[in-house]
CSV table of N, CA and C in Angstrom, one decimal:
chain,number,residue,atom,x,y,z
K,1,UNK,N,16.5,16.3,-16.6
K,1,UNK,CA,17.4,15.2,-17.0
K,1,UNK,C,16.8,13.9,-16.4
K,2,UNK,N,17.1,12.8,-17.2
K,2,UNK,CA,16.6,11.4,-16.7
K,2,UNK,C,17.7,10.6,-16.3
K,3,UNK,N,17.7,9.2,-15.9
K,3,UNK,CA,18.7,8.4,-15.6
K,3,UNK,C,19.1,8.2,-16.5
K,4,UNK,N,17.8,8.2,-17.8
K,4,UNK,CA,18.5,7.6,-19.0
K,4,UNK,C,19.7,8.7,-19.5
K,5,UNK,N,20.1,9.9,-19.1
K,5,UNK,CA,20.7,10.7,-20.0
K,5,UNK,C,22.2,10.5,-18.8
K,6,UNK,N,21.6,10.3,-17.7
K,6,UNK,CA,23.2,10.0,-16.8
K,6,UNK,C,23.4,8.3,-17.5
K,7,UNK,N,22.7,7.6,-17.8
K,7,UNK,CA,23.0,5.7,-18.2
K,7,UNK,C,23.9,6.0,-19.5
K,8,UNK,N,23.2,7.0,-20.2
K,8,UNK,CA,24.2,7.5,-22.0
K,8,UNK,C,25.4,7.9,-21.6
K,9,UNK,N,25.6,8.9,-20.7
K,9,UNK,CA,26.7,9.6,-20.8
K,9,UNK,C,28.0,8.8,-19.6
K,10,UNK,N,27.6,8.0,-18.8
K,10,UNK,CA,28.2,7.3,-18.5
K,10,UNK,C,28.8,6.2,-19.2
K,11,UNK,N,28.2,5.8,-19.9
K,11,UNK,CA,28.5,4.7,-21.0
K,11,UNK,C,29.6,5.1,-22.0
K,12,UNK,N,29.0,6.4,-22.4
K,12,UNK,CA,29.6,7.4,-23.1
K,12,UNK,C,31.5,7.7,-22.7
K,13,UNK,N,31.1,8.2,-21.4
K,13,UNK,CA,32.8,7.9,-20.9
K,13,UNK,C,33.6,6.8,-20.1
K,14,UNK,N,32.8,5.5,-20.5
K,14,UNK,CA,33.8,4.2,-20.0
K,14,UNK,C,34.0,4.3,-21.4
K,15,UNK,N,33.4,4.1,-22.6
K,15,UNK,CA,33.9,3.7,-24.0
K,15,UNK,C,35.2,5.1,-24.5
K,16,UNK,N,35.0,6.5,-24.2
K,16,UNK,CA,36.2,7.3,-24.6
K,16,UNK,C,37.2,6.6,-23.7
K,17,UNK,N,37.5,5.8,-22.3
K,17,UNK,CA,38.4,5.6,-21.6
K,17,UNK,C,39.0,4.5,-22.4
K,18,UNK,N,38.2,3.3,-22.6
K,18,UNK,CA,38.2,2.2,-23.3
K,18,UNK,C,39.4,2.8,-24.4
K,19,UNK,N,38.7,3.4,-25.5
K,19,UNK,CA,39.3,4.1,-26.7
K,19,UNK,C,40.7,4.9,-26.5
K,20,UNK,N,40.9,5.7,-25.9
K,20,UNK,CA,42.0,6.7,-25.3
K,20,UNK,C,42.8,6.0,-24.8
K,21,UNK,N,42.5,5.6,-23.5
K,21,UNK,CA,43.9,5.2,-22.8
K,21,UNK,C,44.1,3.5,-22.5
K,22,UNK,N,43.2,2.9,-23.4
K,22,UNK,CA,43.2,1.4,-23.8
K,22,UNK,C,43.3,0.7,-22.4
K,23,UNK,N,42.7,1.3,-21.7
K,23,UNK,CA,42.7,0.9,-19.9
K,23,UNK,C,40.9,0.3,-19.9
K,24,UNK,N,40.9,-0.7,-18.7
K,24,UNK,CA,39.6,-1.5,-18.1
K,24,UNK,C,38.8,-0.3,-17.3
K,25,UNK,N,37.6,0.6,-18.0
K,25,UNK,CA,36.7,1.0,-17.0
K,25,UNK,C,36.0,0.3,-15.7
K,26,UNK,N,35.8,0.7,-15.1
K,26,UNK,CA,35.2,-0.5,-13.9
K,26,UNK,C,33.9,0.2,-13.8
K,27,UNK,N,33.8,1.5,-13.7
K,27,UNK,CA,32.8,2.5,-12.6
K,27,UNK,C,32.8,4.0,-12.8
K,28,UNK,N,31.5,4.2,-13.4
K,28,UNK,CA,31.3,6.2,-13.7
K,28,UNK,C,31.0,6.2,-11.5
K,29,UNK,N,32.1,6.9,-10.9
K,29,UNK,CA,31.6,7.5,-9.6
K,29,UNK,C,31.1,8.7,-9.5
K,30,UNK,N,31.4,9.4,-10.1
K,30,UNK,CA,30.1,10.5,-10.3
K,30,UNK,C,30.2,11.6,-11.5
K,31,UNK,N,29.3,11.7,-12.0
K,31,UNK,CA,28.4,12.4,-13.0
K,31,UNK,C,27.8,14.0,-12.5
K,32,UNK,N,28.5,14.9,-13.0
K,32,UNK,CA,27.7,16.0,-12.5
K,32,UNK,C,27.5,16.9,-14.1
K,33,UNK,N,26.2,17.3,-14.0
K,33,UNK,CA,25.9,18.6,-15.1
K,33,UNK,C,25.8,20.0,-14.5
K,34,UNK,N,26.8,20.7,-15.3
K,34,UNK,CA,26.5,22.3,-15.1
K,34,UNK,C,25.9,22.6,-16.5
K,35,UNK,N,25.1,23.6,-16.3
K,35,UNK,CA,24.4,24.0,-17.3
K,35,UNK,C,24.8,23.5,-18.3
K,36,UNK,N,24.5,21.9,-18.6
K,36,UNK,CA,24.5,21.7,-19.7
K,36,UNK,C,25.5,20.5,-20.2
K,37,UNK,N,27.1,21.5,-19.6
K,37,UNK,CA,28.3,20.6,-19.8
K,37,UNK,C,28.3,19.3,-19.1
K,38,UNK,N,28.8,18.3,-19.0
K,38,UNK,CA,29.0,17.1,-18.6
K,38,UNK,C,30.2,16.8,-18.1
K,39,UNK,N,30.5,16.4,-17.0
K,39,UNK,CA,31.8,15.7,-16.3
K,39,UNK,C,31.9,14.7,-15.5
K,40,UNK,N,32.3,13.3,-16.0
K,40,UNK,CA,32.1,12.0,-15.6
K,40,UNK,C,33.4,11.7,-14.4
K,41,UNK,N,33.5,10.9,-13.6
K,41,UNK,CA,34.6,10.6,-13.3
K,41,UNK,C,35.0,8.9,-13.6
K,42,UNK,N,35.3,8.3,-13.6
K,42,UNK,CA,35.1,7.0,-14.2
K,42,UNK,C,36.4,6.3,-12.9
K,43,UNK,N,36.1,5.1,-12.3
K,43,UNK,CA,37.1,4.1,-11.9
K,43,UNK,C,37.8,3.3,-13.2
K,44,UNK,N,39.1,3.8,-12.6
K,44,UNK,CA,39.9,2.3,-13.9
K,44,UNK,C,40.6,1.4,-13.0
K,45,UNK,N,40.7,0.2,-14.0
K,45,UNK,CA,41.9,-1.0,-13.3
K,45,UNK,C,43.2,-0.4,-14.0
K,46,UNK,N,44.0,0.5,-13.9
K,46,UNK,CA,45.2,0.1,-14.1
K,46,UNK,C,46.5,-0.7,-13.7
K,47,UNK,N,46.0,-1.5,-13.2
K,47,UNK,CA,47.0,-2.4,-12.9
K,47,UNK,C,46.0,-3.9,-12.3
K,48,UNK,N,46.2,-4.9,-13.1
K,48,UNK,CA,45.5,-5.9,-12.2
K,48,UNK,C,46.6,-6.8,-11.0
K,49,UNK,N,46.4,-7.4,-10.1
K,49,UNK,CA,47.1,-8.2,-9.7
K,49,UNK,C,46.4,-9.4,-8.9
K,50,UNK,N,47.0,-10.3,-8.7
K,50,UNK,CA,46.8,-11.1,-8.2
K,50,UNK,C,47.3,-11.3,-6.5
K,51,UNK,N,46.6,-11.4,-5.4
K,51,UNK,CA,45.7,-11.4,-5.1
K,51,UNK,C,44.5,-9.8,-5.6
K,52,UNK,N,43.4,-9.7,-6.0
K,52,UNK,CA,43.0,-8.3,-6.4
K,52,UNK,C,43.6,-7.3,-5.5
K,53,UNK,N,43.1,-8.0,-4.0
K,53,UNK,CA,43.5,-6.4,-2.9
K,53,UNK,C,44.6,-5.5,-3.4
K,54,UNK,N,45.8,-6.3,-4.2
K,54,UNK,CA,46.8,-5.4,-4.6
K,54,UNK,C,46.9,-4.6,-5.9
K,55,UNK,N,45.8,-4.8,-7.0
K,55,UNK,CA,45.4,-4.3,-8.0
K,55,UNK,C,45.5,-2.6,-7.6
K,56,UNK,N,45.6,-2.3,-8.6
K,56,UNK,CA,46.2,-0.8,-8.8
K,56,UNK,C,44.3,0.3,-10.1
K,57,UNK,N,44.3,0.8,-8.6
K,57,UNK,CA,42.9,2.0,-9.6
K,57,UNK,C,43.1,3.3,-9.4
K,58,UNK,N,42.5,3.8,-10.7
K,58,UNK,CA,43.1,5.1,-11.1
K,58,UNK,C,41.5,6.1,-11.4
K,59,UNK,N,41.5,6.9,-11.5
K,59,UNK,CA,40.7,8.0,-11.6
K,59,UNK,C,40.8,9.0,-12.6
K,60,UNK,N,39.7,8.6,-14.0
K,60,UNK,CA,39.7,9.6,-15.3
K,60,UNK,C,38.9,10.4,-15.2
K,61,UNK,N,38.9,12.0,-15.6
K,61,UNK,CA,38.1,12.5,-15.9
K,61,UNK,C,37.7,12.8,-17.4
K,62,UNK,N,36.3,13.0,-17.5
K,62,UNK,CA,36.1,12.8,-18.9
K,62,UNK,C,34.7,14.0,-19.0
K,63,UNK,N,35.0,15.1,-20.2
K,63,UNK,CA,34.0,15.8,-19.9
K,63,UNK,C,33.3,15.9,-21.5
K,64,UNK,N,31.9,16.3,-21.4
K,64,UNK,CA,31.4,16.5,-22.9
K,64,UNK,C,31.0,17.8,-23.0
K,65,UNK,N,30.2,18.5,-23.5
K,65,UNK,CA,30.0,19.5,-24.3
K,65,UNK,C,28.6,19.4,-24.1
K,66,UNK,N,27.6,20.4,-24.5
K,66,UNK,CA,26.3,20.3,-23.8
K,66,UNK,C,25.6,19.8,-25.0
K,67,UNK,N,26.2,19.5,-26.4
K,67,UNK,CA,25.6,18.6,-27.5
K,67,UNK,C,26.1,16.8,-27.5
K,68,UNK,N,27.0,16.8,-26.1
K,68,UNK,CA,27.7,15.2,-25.6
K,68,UNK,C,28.7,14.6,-26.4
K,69,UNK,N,29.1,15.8,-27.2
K,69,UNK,CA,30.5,15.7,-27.6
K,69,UNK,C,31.7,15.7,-26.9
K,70,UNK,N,32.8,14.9,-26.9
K,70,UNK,CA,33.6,15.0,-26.1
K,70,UNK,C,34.2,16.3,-25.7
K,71,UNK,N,35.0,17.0,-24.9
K,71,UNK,CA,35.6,18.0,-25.1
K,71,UNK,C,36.8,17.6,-24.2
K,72,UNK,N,37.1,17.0,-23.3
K,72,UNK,CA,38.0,16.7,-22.3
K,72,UNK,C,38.5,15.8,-21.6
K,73,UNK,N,39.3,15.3,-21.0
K,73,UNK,CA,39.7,14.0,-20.8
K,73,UNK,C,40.9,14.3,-20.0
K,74,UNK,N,41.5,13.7,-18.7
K,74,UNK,CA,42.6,13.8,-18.0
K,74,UNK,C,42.3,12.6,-16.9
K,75,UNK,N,43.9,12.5,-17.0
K,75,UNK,CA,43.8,11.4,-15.6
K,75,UNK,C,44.3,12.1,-14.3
């Protein structure tokens, strides 16, 4: 595996988050492959505020299939 295939699949699950739960990706925090399958964890803004320190972040998981199809998704 290359960066480039953690850079795709990262990308890969800020846009299903984007799409699904119409929420602001910030950050894939970690990326792991088991044989194959894919499981992202992604930072979201759910909540902005003003001053930020009080901003509200949430934690998606997003998984693909070893052809990088989606297969799963939970917050």
């Amino acid at each position: 595996m290359s960066t480039e295939d953690f850079t795709k699949i990262s990308l890969s699950a800020m846009n299903v988050i984007k799409d699904i739960a119409k929420k602001k990706p910030l950050s894939a925090v970690d990326i792991s492959n088991d044989k194959g399958d894919w499981e992202v964890l992604v930072e979201v803004l759910e909540r902005e505020s003003i001053p930020d320190t009080q901003s509200i972040l949430g934690l998606y998981k997003v998984k693909f299939d070893k052809t990088k199809k989606l297969s799963g998704y939970s917050r």
